[in-house]
Amino acid sequence: MVLFSPARPWRRRARSFLPALVAGAALLGAAHAHAFSLDDVTARAKTLADQPYAAPVSNLTPAFANMQFGDYIKIQPRREAFEWNDQATPFRLGFYHQGMQFSTPVKINEIVGNGSNAKIDEIKYDTRRFDFGDLKLDRSATHNLGYAGFRVLYPINEPGKLDEIMSVLGASYFRVIGKGQVYGLSARGLAIDTGLPIAEEFPAFREFWIERPNPGDKHLVFYALLDSKRATGAYRFDLTPGDDSLLKVQARVFMRAPVTKLGIAPLTSMFLFGPNQQRDPYNFRPALHDSNGLAIHAGNGEWIWRPLNNPRNLAISQFQVTNPRGFGLLQRGRDFAQYEDLKDRYDLRPSAWIEPQGDWGKGHIELVEIPSPDETNDNIGAFWTPDQLPPKGQPLQADYTIRWTMNERGIIDRNLAWVKQTLRTAGEITQANLIRHFDGSTGLIVDFDGGPLASLPAGSVTPQVSVSDNATLIEQTLQPNPVTRGMRLNLRVMVKDPAKVVELRAALVSGGKAVSETWSYQLPPFSVAKQ
C-alpha cells in the first residue's frame, strides 16, 4: 500500500512531475490582452480535464537518473544567479535541478507588469544557475534537462540576509517557514485515495506562473496548473513572510474521472514517538516528531485536540464537520529540552493551521497515521474530504489560508484551556507498603493549561470523560497543577481486547459550560500488552 512518499520533504521526495502542457499554450503567450489571473489557469485546467491523461515521461540522462541522494544535494543554486538579483525587490527565486526521482521538468514562467501590459515569459533552464560541486558530469548530461521546482528567498530573519522561506518540489508538495523557523511538515495541492488499500495517486504541479514583485511589495503571488490521472486543478498562491508566514490558497479542482477519496488542503508530517507513546529506549531524544497532534475548530464552535500516534497498523480517524473553521497539524511544545536534538531542531519546526474561507459544506477531516520505523518517512496526513464532489466539468472551489507558526496557543480560543501535554504510562496503584504496583491498566495524564482555569474557584471545575466499549475506566481524578496554574486529569483504563482500538474523550466543564478544548485520544490496536 502506497500512502505517502517514503521520504522526508524535500530531501528525498520520490514523486515526479508531468511534462509541460502543449495544448492551449497559445492562450498564455508572451503578450497578454488582459490581466493574467486565476481564471486563465482555471480555463487551462478545465480544458485539460476534458482530455485523456498523458503520463509523464522521464527526460533524464543516465547520469542524473541513477544519481544518489548524497550527490543530488550537491547541486545547489548559485546565489549570484538568483532570479531578481537585479530587481528592487527583497524576494529572490532559486531553482531545483532535475535528477534522481525528479525525472520530468516543470515549466516556470515569469509575469512582469500589470493589467493589459503584463508580459509572460518562460524562465529558461540554464546550467549556469547551478553549482554542481565535485560531481563529474559530461556537458551532454544536462542537454534538454530543466527545473524540478523552485524556492523563494527573503530576508526574514535579518535585514539584507536572504533566507529560504518556501520550497516547491515534488508532485504538489510545498513547505513554508516564518521567522526563526526551520523546515518541518509539508502541504500539498491535492490528495487522492490516501489511506486506502490501493495505490495513492499523486497529482503534480505541471506549470507555474510567478509574478515579479514590485518594489516595496511584501508578498509574492504565483499560480500553478495541476494534473493527474483523475483530476486537474488551478491554484493561486499568495505568500506573505513574517513571524507567522501566511499562504493564501485559491484552488479550483476538476474531476477527470471518479475517485474514492479526495483530500482538500492536505498536510503531511512525521510522528515517530513522544511522551504519549512509548519511545525507543536507546534514543536520547524524549520526543521525535514534526507534529504531535491534530487540532480542529469545528463548525459548531468545538475545539478538538487529537494527539498523534505511530501505530503498528494503518489507522484512519474521521471527524465529521460541517463548515470547518480551521484544522491543522501542530507542534505543541517549544522547549528545547522536550526534544534535545541540536542537529534537526524539532523545537523550531512550525505548525500549519488551515483557515477555510467561506463555507465548505458537509464533510469530514481525516487523519491518517501510518506505521514508521524511523523519521525519514512522512507517516502522518490530514485533510478535508467533502461529502459530495461536483459533476464533471464543474470545479470544486476551496479557498483557505495556511498559517505557518510556532505560536500554537495563539490559534486556540484564549477563553478556553488547551491540552499542554499528554503523558502515557503503565497503570499503577500504591500498595500498603507504599511500593507502586503495575496492575495491567494503562495510565494517561492530560495537562490542561490557560484559559479561565487560574481564575475559577476551587472545586468548580469537573471533568467529562467518555471511553469506548473496548475499555473500562477504573480511575478518574482531577487535581490543580500549582506549577502551571492549570489542571491535571489522571485516567486509568483497562483495555478489554488489545487487538481492538480504544477511543477516549475528555473536557473540563464549569457551571455547565465547557472551559477547555476536547481531548480526543486513541489507543491503537496492539499498543497495550495482553493481560
XYZ file of C-alpha atoms in Angstrom, residues 14-521:
508
model
C 10.071 10.328 -4.581
C 7.445 11.781 -6.889
C 7.871 13.055 -10.414
C 6.443 15.947 -12.371
C 4.471 15.838 -15.582
C 5.744 17.309 -18.843
C 4.878 20.838 -19.869
C 1.418 21.198 -21.354
C 1.268 21.927 -25.063
C -2.469 22.137 -25.720
C -3.815 25.615 -25.108
C -0.399 27.211 -24.747
C -1.310 29.929 -27.196
C -3.692 31.305 -24.588
C -0.735 32.265 -22.412
C 1.828 33.643 -24.828
C 4.390 36.353 -24.256
C 1.834 39.098 -24.832
C -1.459 39.127 -22.978
C -4.575 41.076 -23.920
C -5.845 41.173 -20.329
C -4.540 40.849 -16.785
C -3.357 37.324 -16.033
C -5.459 35.766 -13.268
C -6.655 32.526 -11.753
C -9.329 32.456 -14.447
C -6.648 31.825 -17.086
C -5.269 28.806 -15.230
C -8.781 27.571 -14.467
C -9.592 27.565 -18.183
C -6.447 25.523 -18.812
C -7.357 23.062 -16.047
C -10.887 22.624 -17.424
C -9.591 22.003 -20.947
C -7.035 19.551 -19.605
C -9.688 17.629 -17.645
C -11.598 17.021 -20.886
C -8.555 15.401 -22.491
C -7.090 11.931 -21.891
C -4.391 11.843 -19.264
C -0.843 11.930 -20.629
C 1.511 10.207 -18.202
C 4.870 11.912 -17.619
C 7.926 10.602 -19.437
C 11.394 10.964 -17.982
C 13.915 13.031 -19.913
C 16.827 12.295 -17.567
C 20.173 11.145 -18.886
C 21.650 8.110 -17.081
C 23.984 10.296 -15.023
C 21.001 12.032 -13.428
C 18.539 9.128 -13.465
C 20.924 6.945 -11.425
C 22.031 9.732 -9.081
C 22.054 9.019 -5.347
C 20.640 11.441 -2.812
C 24.068 12.379 -1.482
C 25.102 13.508 -4.954
C 21.801 15.206 -5.776
C 22.058 17.605 -2.843
C 25.477 18.695 -4.088
C 23.627 20.522 -6.883
C 22.901 23.904 -5.361
C 21.694 27.187 -6.872
C 24.322 29.869 -7.363
C 23.409 32.860 -5.243
C 24.788 35.222 -7.860
C 22.352 33.672 -10.366
C 19.153 34.052 -8.343
C 16.242 35.422 -10.313
C 15.547 39.109 -9.496
C 19.064 39.813 -8.258
C 18.915 42.882 -10.484
C 15.458 43.975 -9.300
C 14.441 46.322 -6.476
C 12.576 43.623 -4.567
C 13.563 41.763 -1.391
C 12.376 38.477 -2.942
C 14.610 36.114 -4.912
C 13.963 32.876 -6.781
C 16.234 29.861 -6.849
C 15.582 26.638 -8.717
C 15.854 22.908 -8.136
C 17.653 20.840 -10.730
C 16.222 17.685 -12.188
C 17.716 14.432 -11.029
C 17.092 11.280 -9.067
C 13.279 10.872 -8.680
C 12.572 14.310 -10.146
C 12.559 12.912 -13.647
C 10.363 15.333 -15.628
C 10.726 19.127 -15.790
C 8.201 21.744 -14.744
C 7.701 24.872 -16.800
C 8.250 28.094 -14.848
C 7.049 31.414 -16.251
C 7.501 34.971 -15.026
C 4.726 37.569 -15.168
C 6.077 41.105 -15.498
C 3.795 44.107 -15.266
C 0.111 44.502 -14.512
C -3.156 44.592 -16.411
C -3.109 44.612 -20.195
C 0.608 45.457 -20.120
C 1.510 42.192 -18.401
C 4.125 40.126 -20.195
C 4.678 36.412 -19.675
C 7.999 34.759 -20.470
C 9.338 31.343 -19.611
C 12.336 31.277 -17.292
C 14.576 29.087 -19.405
C 16.708 26.352 -17.927
C 20.361 27.377 -17.660
C 23.143 25.252 -16.162
C 24.933 28.463 -15.140
C 22.349 28.879 -12.388
C 23.752 25.820 -10.577
C 26.858 24.792 -8.694
C 27.406 21.080 -9.301
C 30.031 20.736 -6.587
C 32.535 17.955 -7.195
C 30.223 15.989 -9.490
C 31.953 14.859 -12.659
C 29.327 15.366 -15.321
C 29.753 15.446 -19.051
C 28.316 18.571 -20.655
C 25.918 16.393 -22.643
C 24.402 15.043 -19.397
C 22.389 18.254 -18.905
C 21.224 18.509 -22.510
C 17.466 19.115 -22.702
C 17.001 18.984 -18.917
C 15.038 21.526 -16.891
C 13.896 22.649 -13.468
C 12.314 20.302 -10.935
C 10.877 23.101 -8.817
C 11.752 26.400 -7.191
C 12.492 28.054 -3.879
C 11.630 31.515 -2.586
C 14.167 33.565 -0.618
C 13.516 36.631 1.528
C 15.356 38.448 4.376
C 13.018 37.168 7.070
C 15.480 36.923 9.991
C 17.986 39.720 9.352
C 17.812 42.745 7.029
C 19.873 42.137 3.929
C 20.382 38.419 4.637
C 18.433 36.097 2.337
C 16.752 33.060 3.877
C 14.848 30.355 2.066
C 11.217 30.657 3.160
C 9.389 28.406 0.682
C 10.229 25.229 -1.204
C 8.109 23.852 -4.065
C 9.399 20.450 -5.147
C 7.907 17.056 -5.949
C 4.329 16.282 -7.084
C 2.221 19.038 -5.472
C 4.280 19.382 -2.287
C 5.422 22.672 -0.772
C 6.810 23.892 2.531
C 6.910 27.334 4.145
C 8.600 28.775 7.239
C 8.389 32.010 9.191
C 10.920 33.948 11.213
C 13.193 31.748 13.318
C 11.702 28.518 11.977
C 13.219 25.542 10.150
C 11.527 23.288 7.618
C 9.258 20.603 9.040
C 5.872 19.439 7.781
C 4.649 19.880 4.210
C 1.430 20.844 2.479
C 0.124 19.578 -0.848
C -2.140 20.861 -3.563
C -4.374 17.779 -3.597
C -4.559 14.246 -2.214
C -6.290 11.334 -3.966
C -7.096 7.965 -2.366
C -4.858 8.453 0.656
C -5.030 5.697 3.246
C -6.835 3.163 1.064
C -5.789 -0.422 0.199
C -4.939 0.784 -3.310
C -2.053 2.855 -4.606
C -2.351 6.519 -3.724
C -2.439 8.894 -6.687
C -0.074 11.870 -6.510
C -1.252 14.879 -8.531
C 1.604 17.054 -9.765
C 2.055 20.725 -10.460
C 2.925 20.886 -14.146
C 3.448 24.591 -14.781
C 3.927 27.760 -12.735
C 3.424 31.469 -13.380
C 5.207 33.715 -10.872
C 4.530 37.438 -10.616
C 7.633 39.588 -10.356
C 7.064 41.638 -7.172
C 7.002 45.412 -7.416
C 9.484 47.415 -5.343
C 8.159 47.561 -1.804
C 5.856 44.531 -2.167
C 5.839 42.381 0.969
C 4.107 39.424 -0.632
C 4.642 37.118 -3.606
C 1.906 35.774 -5.908
C 2.171 32.747 -8.166
C -0.153 30.365 -9.998
C 0.064 26.642 -10.644
C -1.539 24.139 -13.013
C -2.062 20.689 -11.518
C -2.574 17.464 -13.450
C -3.265 13.866 -12.506
C -4.857 10.748 -13.888
C -8.242 11.572 -12.358
C -8.134 15.294 -11.570
C -6.778 18.646 -12.713
C -6.556 21.913 -10.843
C -5.814 25.617 -10.962
C -4.195 27.336 -7.994
C -3.349 30.850 -6.903
C -0.868 31.260 -4.039
C -0.178 34.499 -2.170
C 2.810 34.260 0.208
C 3.391 36.856 2.959
C 6.507 36.152 5.058
C 6.656 37.196 8.704
C 6.831 35.917 12.279
C 3.957 33.748 11.091
C 4.223 33.277 7.348
C 0.840 33.235 5.642
C -0.008 31.453 2.415
C -3.380 32.235 0.881
C -4.560 29.477 -1.445
C -7.322 29.532 -4.015
C -7.963 26.109 -5.567
C -10.238 25.107 -8.437
C -10.307 21.323 -8.929
C -11.866 19.479 -11.880
C -12.565 15.754 -11.815
C -11.333 13.856 -14.845
C -12.583 10.521 -13.516
C -14.220 9.253 -10.301
C -12.100 8.925 -7.161
C -12.757 7.067 -3.938
C -11.420 9.822 -1.703
C -10.425 13.421 -2.419
C -8.313 15.319 0.103
C -8.546 19.127 0.115
C -5.847 21.267 1.799
C -3.764 18.181 2.669
C -0.939 18.338 5.197
C 1.845 15.758 5.531
C 4.033 15.312 8.591
C 6.053 12.887 10.713
C 5.487 11.450 14.181
C 7.848 8.778 15.475
C 7.393 8.939 19.243
C 6.634 11.266 22.123
C 5.519 11.251 25.781
C 2.080 9.929 24.816
C 3.603 6.823 23.192
C 6.446 4.610 24.354
C 9.745 5.649 22.824
C 12.840 3.815 21.716
C 14.743 3.102 24.975
C 18.043 3.581 23.139
C 17.222 7.048 21.781
C 18.346 10.021 23.858
C 15.550 12.214 22.492
C 12.431 12.499 24.670
C 10.383 13.074 21.504
C 10.931 12.904 17.759
C 8.267 14.458 15.536
C 7.444 17.341 13.198
C 3.919 17.482 14.626
C 2.356 15.912 17.689
C -1.348 16.498 17.219
C -4.296 17.357 15.018
C -6.258 20.435 16.076
C -9.785 21.084 14.782
C -12.096 24.057 15.131
C -15.450 22.597 14.156
C -18.268 24.492 12.552
C -20.295 24.255 15.774
C -17.535 26.040 17.687
C -15.995 22.989 19.392
C -12.209 22.827 19.636
C -10.693 19.336 19.422
C -7.146 18.142 20.095
C -6.092 14.695 18.880
C -2.556 13.596 19.944
C -0.765 11.631 17.212
C 0.346 8.023 17.292
C 2.848 5.904 15.392
C 0.629 2.818 15.245
C 1.568 -0.774 14.490
C -1.018 -0.819 11.696
C -2.533 1.807 9.452
C -5.000 3.976 11.403
C -7.710 6.176 9.876
C -9.708 8.632 12.009
C -12.571 10.727 10.666
C -14.114 13.777 12.317
C -17.484 14.722 10.836
C -17.575 18.509 10.497
C -19.881 20.871 8.644
C -18.218 24.106 7.522
C -14.935 23.691 9.423
C -13.482 26.885 10.834
C -9.957 25.531 10.961
C -7.737 22.476 11.275
C -4.040 21.737 11.291
C -1.127 19.588 12.349
C 0.542 21.326 15.278
C 3.826 21.036 17.109
C 2.842 21.776 20.706
C 5.886 22.177 22.911
C 8.631 24.698 22.164
C 11.204 23.955 24.860
C 14.451 22.528 23.511
C 14.507 20.076 26.437
C 11.411 18.406 25.023
C 13.462 17.209 22.013
C 17.177 17.581 22.848
C 18.149 17.485 19.170
C 20.766 20.056 18.178
C 21.017 18.806 14.612
C 17.391 18.740 13.489
C 15.868 21.272 15.924
C 12.375 19.875 16.164
C 11.613 22.655 18.624
C 11.835 25.149 15.735
C 9.646 23.312 13.245
C 6.392 25.125 12.538
C 2.788 24.132 12.874
C 0.471 24.533 9.895
C -3.022 25.855 10.605
C -5.600 25.966 7.815
C -8.426 28.506 7.935
C -11.116 27.898 5.287
C -12.573 30.967 3.609
C -16.341 30.699 3.219
C -18.469 27.628 3.835
C -17.068 24.263 2.767
C -20.298 22.391 3.470
C -20.625 18.852 4.810
C -17.659 16.531 5.032
C -15.032 15.293 7.417
C -11.481 15.965 8.475
C -9.454 12.807 8.088
C -6.332 11.830 9.986
C -4.091 9.130 8.516
C -1.426 7.540 10.720
C 0.992 5.078 9.119
C 3.474 2.824 10.924
C 7.040 4.096 10.557
C 10.340 2.680 11.849
C 12.264 5.955 11.518
C 11.948 9.693 10.977
C 12.672 9.654 7.226
C 9.069 8.694 6.469
C 6.116 11.043 6.199
C 3.677 8.890 8.147
C 1.021 11.461 9.108
C -1.594 13.040 6.871
C -4.580 15.294 7.481
C -7.045 16.800 5.016
C -10.668 17.783 4.388
C -12.885 15.421 2.406
C -16.210 16.776 1.126
C -19.269 14.520 1.237
C -20.115 15.357 -2.369
C -17.929 16.132 -5.367
C -19.066 18.347 -8.232
C -20.031 16.752 -11.557
C -17.502 16.554 -14.338
C -16.913 19.968 -15.887
C -17.724 21.951 -12.733
C -14.883 22.962 -10.398
C -14.667 22.240 -6.713
C -13.723 25.584 -5.168
C -11.639 25.718 -1.991
C -10.133 28.952 -0.666
C -8.084 28.888 2.520
C -5.123 30.370 4.364
C -2.265 28.313 5.791
C -0.559 29.859 8.823
C 2.952 28.546 9.474
C 3.511 29.352 13.129
C 5.269 28.482 16.390
C 2.606 30.329 18.404
C 0.225 27.407 18.810
C -1.546 28.978 21.786
C -2.430 31.938 19.590
C -4.531 29.673 17.374
C -6.830 28.388 20.116
C -9.634 30.444 21.681
C -7.999 32.159 24.658
C -11.188 31.759 26.673
C -10.593 28.004 26.672
C -7.934 25.922 28.375
C -5.850 23.841 25.993
C -4.106 20.496 26.294
C -0.494 21.316 27.011
C 0.675 17.712 27.052
C -0.466 14.099 27.118
C 1.579 11.520 29.005
C 1.113 7.792 28.815
C 2.321 5.329 31.427
C 1.714 1.852 32.748
C -1.206 1.977 35.148
C -0.188 1.712 38.762
C -1.604 1.543 42.272
C 0.202 2.332 45.521
C 0.242 -0.634 47.889
C 0.059 -0.501 51.660
C 3.866 -0.675 51.816
C 3.965 2.398 49.501
C 5.545 0.398 46.683
C 3.942 1.006 43.299
C 2.270 -1.985 41.712
C 1.560 -2.172 37.980
C -1.857 -3.730 37.604
C -2.025 -4.142 33.801
C -4.026 -0.983 33.207
C -2.977 1.969 31.051
C -2.474 5.369 32.645
C -2.995 8.661 30.836
C -2.153 12.092 32.194
C -3.619 15.141 30.482
C -2.407 18.606 31.469
C -4.877 21.415 30.719
C -3.478 24.930 30.825
C -4.531 28.532 30.276
C -7.962 29.974 29.618
C -10.034 30.597 32.766
C -8.511 27.812 34.893
C -6.335 30.049 37.081
C -9.266 32.301 37.998
C -12.021 29.741 38.613
C -12.949 28.906 42.225
C -11.508 25.725 43.671
C -13.736 22.751 43.081
C -15.802 24.449 40.379
C -14.227 22.522 37.513
C -15.179 18.936 36.761
C -14.064 16.556 34.001
C -16.382 14.967 31.464
C -14.819 11.706 30.284
C -16.059 9.069 27.865
C -14.427 5.765 26.923
C -15.401 3.420 24.089
C -16.736 -0.067 24.734
C -13.350 -1.787 24.447
C -12.080 -0.387 27.754
C -13.236 0.207 31.308
C -12.477 3.472 33.094
C -11.214 2.401 36.523
C -9.844 5.697 37.803
C -10.504 9.368 37.112
C -9.097 12.237 39.172
C -8.702 15.954 38.510
C -6.231 17.960 40.527
C -4.857 21.509 40.399
C -1.370 21.864 38.955
C 0.326 24.569 41.043
C 3.318 24.665 38.684
C 1.302 25.668 35.614
C -1.778 27.032 37.438
C -3.731 24.616 35.304
C -5.432 21.281 35.935
C -4.151 17.721 35.626
C -6.520 14.926 34.640
C -5.395 11.422 35.634
C -7.081 8.500 33.913
C -6.610 4.767 34.239
C -8.294 2.363 31.817
C -8.324 -1.403 31.476
C -8.363 -2.486 27.840
C -10.557 -5.499 27.142
C -9.201 -6.654 23.789
C -5.704 -5.328 22.929
C -6.295 -6.223 19.253
C -9.003 -3.558 19.036
C -8.941 0.223 19.205
C -9.938 2.302 22.223
C -11.265 5.856 21.882
C -11.277 8.342 24.762
C -12.598 11.899 25.047
C -12.328 14.391 27.881
C -13.123 18.051 28.505
C -13.296 20.336 31.528
C -16.623 21.851 32.495
C -17.618 24.621 34.911
C -21.155 25.808 35.520
C -22.453 23.529 32.794
C -20.165 25.127 30.193
C -17.018 23.751 28.543
C -13.930 25.650 29.712
C -11.411 23.602 27.707
C -10.920 22.136 24.283
C -11.905 18.498 23.853
C -9.102 15.979 24.263
C -9.677 13.118 21.809
C -7.250 10.233 22.193
